Coordinates of C-alpha atoms (C1' of nucleotides) in Angstrom, one line a residue:
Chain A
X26 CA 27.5 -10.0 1.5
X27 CA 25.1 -7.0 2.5
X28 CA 24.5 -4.8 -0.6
X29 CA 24.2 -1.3 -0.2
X30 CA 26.5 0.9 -2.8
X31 CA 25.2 4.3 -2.4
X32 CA 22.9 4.3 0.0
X33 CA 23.4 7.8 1.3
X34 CA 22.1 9.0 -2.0
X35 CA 18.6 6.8 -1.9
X36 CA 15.7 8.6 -0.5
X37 CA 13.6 7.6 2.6
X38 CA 10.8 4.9 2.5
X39 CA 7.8 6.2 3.9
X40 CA 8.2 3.6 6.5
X41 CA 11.9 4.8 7.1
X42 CA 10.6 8.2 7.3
X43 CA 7.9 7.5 9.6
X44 CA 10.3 5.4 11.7
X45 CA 12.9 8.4 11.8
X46 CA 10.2 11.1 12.5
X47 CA 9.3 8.8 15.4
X48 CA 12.4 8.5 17.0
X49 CA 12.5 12.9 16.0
X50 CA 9.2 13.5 18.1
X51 CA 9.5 10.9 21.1
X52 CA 13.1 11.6 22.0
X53 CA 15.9 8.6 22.6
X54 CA 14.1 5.4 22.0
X55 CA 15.1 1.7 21.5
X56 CA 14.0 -0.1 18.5
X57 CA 11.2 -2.1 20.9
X58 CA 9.8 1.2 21.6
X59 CA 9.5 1.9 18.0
X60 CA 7.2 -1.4 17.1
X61 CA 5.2 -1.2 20.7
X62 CA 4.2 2.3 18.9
X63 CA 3.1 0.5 15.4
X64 CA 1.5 -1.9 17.2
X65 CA -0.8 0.1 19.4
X66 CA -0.9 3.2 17.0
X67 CA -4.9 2.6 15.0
X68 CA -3.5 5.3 12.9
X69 CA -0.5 4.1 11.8
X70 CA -0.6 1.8 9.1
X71 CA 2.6 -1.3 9.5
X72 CA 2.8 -3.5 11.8
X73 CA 6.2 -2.6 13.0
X74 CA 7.4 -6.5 12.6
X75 CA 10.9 -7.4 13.9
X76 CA 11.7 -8.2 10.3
X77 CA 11.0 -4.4 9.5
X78 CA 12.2 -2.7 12.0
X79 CA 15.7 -3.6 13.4
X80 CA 17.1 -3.2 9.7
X81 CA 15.5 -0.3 9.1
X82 CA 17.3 1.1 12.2
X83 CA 20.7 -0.6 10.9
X84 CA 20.4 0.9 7.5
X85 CA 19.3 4.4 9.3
X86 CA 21.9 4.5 11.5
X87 CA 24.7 3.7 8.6
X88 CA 23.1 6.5 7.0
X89 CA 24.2 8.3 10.1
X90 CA 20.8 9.6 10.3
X91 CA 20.3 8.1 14.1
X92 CA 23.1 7.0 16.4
X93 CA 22.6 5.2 19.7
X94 CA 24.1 5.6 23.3
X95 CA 25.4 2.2 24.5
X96 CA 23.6 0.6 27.5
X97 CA 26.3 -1.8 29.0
X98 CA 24.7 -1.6 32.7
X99 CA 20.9 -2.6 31.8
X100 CA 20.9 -5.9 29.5
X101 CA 17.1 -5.3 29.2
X102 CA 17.3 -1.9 28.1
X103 CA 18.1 -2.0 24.3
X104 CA 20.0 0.5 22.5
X105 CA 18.9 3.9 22.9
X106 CA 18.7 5.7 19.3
X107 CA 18.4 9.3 18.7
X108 CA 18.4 11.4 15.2
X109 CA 22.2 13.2 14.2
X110 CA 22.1 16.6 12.7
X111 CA 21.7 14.9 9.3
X112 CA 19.1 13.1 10.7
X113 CA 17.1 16.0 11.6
X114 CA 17.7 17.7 8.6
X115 CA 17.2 14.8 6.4
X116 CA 13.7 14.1 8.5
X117 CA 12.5 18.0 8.2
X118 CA 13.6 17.6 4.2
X119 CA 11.1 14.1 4.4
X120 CA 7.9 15.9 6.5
X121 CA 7.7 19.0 4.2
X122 CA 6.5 17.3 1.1
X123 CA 3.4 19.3 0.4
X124 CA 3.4 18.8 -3.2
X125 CA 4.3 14.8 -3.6
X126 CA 2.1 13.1 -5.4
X127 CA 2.7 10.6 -2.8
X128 CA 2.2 12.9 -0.2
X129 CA -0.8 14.2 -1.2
X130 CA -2.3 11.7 -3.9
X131 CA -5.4 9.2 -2.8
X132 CA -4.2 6.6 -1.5
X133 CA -5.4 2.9 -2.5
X134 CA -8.9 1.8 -0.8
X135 CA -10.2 -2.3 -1.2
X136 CA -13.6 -1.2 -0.8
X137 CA -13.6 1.5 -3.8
X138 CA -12.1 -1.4 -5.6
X139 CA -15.2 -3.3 -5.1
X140 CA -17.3 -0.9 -5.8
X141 CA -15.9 -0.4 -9.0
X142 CA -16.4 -4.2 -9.5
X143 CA -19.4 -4.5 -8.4
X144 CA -21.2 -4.8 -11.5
X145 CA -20.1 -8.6 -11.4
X146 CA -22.7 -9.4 -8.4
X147 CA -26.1 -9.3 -8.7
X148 CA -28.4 -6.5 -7.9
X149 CA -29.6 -8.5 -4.2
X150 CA -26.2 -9.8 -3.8
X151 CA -24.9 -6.0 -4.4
X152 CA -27.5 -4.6 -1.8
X153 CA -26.2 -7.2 0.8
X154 CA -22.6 -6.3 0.4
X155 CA -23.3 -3.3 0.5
X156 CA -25.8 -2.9 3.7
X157 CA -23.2 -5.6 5.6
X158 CA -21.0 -3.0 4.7
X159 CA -22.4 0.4 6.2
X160 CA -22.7 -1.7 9.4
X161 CA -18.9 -2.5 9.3
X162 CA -18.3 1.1 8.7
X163 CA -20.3 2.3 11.5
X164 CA -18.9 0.1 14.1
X165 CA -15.7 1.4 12.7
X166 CA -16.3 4.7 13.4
X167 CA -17.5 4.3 17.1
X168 CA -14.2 2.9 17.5
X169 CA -12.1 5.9 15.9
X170 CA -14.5 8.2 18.0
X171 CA -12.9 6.1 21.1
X172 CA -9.2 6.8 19.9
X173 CA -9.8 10.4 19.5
X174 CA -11.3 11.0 23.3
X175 CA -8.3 9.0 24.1
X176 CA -5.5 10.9 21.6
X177 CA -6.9 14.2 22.7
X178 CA -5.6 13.5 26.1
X179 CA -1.9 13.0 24.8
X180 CA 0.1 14.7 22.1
X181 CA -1.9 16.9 20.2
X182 CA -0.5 15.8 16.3
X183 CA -2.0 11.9 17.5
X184 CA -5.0 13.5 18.2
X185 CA -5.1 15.5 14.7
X186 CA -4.1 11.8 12.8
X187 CA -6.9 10.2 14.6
X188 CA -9.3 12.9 13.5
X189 CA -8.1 12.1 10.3
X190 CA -9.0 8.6 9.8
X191 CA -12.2 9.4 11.4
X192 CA -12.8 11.9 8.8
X193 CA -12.4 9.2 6.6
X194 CA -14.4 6.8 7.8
X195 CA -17.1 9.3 8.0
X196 CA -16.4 10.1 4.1
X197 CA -16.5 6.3 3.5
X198 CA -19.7 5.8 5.3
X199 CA -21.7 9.0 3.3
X200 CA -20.8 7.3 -0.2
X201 CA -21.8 4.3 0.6
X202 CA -24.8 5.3 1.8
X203 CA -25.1 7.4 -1.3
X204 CA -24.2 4.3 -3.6
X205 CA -27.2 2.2 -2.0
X206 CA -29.5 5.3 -2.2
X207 CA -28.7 5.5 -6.2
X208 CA -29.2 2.0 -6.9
X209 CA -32.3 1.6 -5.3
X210 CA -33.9 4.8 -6.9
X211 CA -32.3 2.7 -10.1
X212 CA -34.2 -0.2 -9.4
X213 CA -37.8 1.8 -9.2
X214 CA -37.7 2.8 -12.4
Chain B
X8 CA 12.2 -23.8 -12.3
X9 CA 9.1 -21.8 -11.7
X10 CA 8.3 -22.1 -7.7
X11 CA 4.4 -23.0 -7.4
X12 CA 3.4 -25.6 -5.2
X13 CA -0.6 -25.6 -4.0
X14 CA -1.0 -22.4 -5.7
X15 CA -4.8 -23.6 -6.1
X16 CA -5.0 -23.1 -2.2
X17 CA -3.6 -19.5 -2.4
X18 CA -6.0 -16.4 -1.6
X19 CA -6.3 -13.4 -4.6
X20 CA -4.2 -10.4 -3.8
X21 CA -6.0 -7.0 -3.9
X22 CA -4.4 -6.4 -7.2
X23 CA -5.1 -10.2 -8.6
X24 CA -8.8 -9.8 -7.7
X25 CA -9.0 -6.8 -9.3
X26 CA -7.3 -7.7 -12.7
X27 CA -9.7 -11.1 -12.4
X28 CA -12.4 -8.9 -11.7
X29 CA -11.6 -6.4 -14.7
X30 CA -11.9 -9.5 -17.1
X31 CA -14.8 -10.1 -15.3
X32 CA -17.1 -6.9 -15.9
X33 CA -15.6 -5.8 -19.0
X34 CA -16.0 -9.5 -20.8
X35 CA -13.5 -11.3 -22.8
X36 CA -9.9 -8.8 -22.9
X37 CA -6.3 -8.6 -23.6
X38 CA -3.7 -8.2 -20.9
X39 CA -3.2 -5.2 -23.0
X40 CA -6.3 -3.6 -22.0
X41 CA -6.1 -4.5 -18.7
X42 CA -2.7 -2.4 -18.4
X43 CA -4.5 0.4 -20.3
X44 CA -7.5 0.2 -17.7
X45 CA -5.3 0.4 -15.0
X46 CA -3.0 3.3 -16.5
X47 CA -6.2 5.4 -17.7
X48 CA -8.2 5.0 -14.5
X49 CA -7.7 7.7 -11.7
X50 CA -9.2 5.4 -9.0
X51 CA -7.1 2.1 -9.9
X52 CA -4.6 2.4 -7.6
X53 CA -1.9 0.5 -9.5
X54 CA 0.3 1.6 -12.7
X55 CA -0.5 -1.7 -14.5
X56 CA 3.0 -2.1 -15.7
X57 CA 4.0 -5.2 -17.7
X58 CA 5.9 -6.6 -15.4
X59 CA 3.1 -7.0 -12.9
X60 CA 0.4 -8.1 -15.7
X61 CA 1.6 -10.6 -17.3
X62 CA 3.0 -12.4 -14.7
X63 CA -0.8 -12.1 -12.9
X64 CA -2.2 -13.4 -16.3
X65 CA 0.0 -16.0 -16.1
X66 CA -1.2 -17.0 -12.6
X67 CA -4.6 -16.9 -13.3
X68 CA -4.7 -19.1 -15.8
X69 CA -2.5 -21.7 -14.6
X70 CA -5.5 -21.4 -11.4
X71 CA -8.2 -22.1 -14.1
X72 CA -9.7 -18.7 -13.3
X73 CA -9.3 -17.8 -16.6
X74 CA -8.6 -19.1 -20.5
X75 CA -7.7 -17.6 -23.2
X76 CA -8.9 -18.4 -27.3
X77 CA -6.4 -18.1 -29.7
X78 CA -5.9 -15.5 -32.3
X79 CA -4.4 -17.2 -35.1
X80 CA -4.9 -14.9 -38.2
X81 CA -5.1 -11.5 -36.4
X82 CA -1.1 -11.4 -35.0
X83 CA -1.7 -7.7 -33.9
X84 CA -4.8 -8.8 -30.8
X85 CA -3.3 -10.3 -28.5
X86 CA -5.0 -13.4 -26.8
X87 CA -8.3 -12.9 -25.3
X88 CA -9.1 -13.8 -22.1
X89 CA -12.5 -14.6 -20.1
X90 CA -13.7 -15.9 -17.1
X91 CA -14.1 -19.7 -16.4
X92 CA -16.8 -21.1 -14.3
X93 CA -14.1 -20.9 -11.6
X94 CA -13.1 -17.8 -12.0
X95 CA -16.6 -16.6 -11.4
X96 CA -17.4 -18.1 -8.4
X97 CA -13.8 -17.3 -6.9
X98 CA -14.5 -13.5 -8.5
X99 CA -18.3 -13.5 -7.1
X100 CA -16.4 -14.7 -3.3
X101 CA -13.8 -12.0 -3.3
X102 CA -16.0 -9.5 -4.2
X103 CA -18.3 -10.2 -1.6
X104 CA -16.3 -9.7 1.8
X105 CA -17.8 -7.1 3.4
X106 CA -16.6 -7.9 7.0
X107 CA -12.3 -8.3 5.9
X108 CA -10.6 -6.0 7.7
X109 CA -8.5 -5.5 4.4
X110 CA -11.8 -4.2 2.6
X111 CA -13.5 -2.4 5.7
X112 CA -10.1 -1.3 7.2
X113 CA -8.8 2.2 6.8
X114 CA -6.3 2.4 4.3
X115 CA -2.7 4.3 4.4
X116 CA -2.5 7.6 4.0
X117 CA 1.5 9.8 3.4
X118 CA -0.6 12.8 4.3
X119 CA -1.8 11.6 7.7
X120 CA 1.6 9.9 8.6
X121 CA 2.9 13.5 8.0
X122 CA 0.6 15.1 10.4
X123 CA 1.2 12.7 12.7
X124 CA 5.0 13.6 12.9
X125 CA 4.5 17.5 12.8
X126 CA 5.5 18.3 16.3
X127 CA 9.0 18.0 14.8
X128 CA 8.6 21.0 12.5
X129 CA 8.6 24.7 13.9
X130 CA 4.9 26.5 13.9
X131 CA 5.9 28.5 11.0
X132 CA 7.0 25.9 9.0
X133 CA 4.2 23.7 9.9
X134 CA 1.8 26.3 9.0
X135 CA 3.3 26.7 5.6
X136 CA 3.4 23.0 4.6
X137 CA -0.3 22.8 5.6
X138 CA -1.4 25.9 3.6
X139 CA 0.3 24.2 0.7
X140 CA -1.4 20.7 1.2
X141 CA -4.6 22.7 1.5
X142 CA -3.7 24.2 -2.6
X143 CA -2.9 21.1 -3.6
X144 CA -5.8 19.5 -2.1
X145 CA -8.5 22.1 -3.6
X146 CA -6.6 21.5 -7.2
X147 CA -6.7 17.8 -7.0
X148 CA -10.7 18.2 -5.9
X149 CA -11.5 19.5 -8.8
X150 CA -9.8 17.2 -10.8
X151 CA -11.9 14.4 -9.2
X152 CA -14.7 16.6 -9.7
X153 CA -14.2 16.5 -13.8
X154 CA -13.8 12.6 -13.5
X155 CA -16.9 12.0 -12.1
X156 CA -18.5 14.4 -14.8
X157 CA -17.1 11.9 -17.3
X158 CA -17.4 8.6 -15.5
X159 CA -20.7 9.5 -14.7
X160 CA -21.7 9.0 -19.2
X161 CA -20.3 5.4 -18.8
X162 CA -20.2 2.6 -16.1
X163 CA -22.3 3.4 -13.6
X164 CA -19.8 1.7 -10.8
X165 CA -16.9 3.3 -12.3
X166 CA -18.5 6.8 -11.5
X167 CA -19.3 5.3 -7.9
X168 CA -15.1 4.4 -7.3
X169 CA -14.7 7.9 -8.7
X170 CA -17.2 9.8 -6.8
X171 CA -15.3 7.5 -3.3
X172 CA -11.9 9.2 -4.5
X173 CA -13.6 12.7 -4.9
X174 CA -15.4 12.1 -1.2
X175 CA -12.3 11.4 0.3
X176 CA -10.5 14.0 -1.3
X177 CA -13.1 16.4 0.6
X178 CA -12.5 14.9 4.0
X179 CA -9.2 15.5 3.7
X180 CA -9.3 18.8 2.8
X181 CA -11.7 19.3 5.3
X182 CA -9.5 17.6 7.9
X183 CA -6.4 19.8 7.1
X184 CA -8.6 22.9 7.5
X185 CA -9.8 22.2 10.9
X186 CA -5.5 21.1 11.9
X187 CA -4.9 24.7 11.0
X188 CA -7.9 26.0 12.7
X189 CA -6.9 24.2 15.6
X190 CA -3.1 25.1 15.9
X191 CA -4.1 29.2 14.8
X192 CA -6.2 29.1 17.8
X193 CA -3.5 27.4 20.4
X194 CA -1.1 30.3 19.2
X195 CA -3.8 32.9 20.3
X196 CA -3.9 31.5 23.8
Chain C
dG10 C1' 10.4 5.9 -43.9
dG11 C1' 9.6 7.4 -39.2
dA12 C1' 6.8 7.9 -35.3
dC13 C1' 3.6 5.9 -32.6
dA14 C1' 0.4 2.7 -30.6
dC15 C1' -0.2 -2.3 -30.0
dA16 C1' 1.4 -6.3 -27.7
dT17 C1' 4.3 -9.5 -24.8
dG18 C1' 7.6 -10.5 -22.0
dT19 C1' 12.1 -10.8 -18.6
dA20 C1' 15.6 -9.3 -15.1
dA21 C1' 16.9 -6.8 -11.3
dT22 C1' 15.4 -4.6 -7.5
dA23 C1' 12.9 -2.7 -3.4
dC24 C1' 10.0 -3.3 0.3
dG25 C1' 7.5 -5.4 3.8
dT26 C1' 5.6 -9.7 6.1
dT27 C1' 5.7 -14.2 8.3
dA28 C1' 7.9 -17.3 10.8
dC29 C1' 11.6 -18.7 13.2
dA30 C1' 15.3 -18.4 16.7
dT31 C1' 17.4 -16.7 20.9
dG32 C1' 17.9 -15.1 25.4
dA33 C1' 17.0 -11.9 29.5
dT34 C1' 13.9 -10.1 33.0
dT35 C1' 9.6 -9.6 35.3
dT36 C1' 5.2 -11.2 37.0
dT37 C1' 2.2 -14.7 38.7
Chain D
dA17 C1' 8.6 -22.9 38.1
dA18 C1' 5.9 -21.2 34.4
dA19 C1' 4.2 -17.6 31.7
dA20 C1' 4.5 -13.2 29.9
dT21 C1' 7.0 -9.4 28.4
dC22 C1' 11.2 -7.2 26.9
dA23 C1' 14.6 -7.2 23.4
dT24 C1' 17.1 -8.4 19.1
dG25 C1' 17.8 -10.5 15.2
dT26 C1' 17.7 -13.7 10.6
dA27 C1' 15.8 -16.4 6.5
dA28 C1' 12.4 -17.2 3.3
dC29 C1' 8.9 -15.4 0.9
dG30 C1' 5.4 -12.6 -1.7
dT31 C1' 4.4 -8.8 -4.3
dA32 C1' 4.9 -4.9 -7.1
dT33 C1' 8.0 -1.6 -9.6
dT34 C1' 11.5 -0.1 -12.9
dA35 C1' 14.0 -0.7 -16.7
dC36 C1' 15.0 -3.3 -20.4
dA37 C1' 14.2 -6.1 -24.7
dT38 C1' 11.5 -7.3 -28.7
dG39 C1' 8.5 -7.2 -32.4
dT40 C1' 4.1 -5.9 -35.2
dG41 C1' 0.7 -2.9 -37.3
dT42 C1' -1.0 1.7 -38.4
dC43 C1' -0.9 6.5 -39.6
dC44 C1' 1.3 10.5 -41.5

DNA sequence: GGACACATGTAATACGTTACATGATTTT
DNA sequence: AAAATCATGTAACGTATTACATGTGTCC
């Protein structure tokens, strides 16, 4: 009853990318390994449910992009998947996407949509948001500050994705800051 | 043969708060111009397409967020909708939640997953893809630049969402400069 | 008269989450 | 012996997209 006519021709999810470049960078791992990583990763934005992963494995391995070594020996140990030739073609074809849209387009923010909403509240209620917000924001970023120190001791590439959302924060902290400034030099005059 | 049991108890999605919110700031509108707001605006994340609208709309409504007065003689405008008391109290509490991880958290980023999984691509190749992300990134800048230009004659908050996106757009270009600083250097050594 | 914008909707599909179910192994 | 972790999976659901279908009013 499983529906899947043509599935070698449908490109990768970004989550079945991500998942597939995962298995590419960390060697043989079992789909366990895979969640633990979306779980502890702060980058890494799923959750790496059960309900995710292990048919996204299924559907990557019919796509013979993985294949797994059987573990009859070590009931604990799961299956042990690793990418194919496709699979590291296919996963090289997914990375170097310089000119997506979805690749490099903004991605959705909740707090940019509401600022852009903001209008609704009024002025006092604004400046509260706003002010509970930088202090959200900067406990935030002593946080990321954390997973760098700690990413910089590891693999490189975690590091640099680290730095990244730190960036960001950063970026998302200055505008804010710069939102409040405006409307209160608004409100003087 | 609709499924909708206690939807009254059910939390807005980002995009239902938004399309609530919409109706909200811009005063009594079609579902028309809802779509058109969300198709015109470079910060509005989602496409607006009809088959997410109306069925939102729809929702709405049946919550007593919204109602709609009827257009009898005009058959062209479509119906009209504003905020009821409800709706602005449930708008007025998602707006303001500026502890939610969903509003404070760092969103997902295509780009940052990518960097994340660049080990698996050769130096070379990784050095292309990030000059071309860095040409991409510079045009898209300026493009954000123009739309704050022209948000910045209108709503005051929609030039703050825009000038968010053209922040962010910076410290990401920023961010991929210093990745290629950083690996250049490692080749050196 | 034809093209285009206005306006509303439905059906099929894709994707990810939550919650549930199961069982083995290791730790306390 | 109980609890926690390892390990795999399924079912139901929610949400948004794509593609399709339909019709009206306006402009050239």
């Amino acid at each position: 009853m499983k529906k899947q006519e043509s599935l070698d021709k449908r490109n990768l999810t970004e989550l079945e990318g991500t998942v597939l470049g995962l298995i590419g960078v960390k060697g043989p791992c079992t789909p366990y390994v895979i969640r633990k990583e979306f779980k502890e990763s702060p980058t890494l934005y799923w959750n790496g449910s059960a309900g995710t992963i292990y048919p996204i494995i299924e559907r990557l391995e019919q796509q013979k992009l993985i294949s797994h070594v059987s573990t009859k020996d070590d009931l604990r140990g799961g299956k042990l998947y690793i990418l194919t030739k496709i699979g590291k073609r296919t996963l090289k074809a997914w990375l170097y996407q310089p000119t997506s849209p979805l690749v490099i387009g903004t991605p959705p923010d909740a707090l940019r949509n509401r600022v852009e909403l903001l209008a609704f509240l009024a002025p006092k209620v604004r400046k509260n948001f706003l002010d509970e917000v930088v202090l959200e924001l900067e406990n935030q970023l002593q946080v990321f500050v954390r997973d760098c120190e700690e990413a910089q001791e590891n693999n490189l590439f975690t590091f640099f994705s680290a730095r990244g959302s730190l960036l960001h924060a950063q970026a998302r902290l200055d505008w804010i800051r710069e939102v409040i400034s405006t409307l209160d030099k608004g409100i003087e005059n």
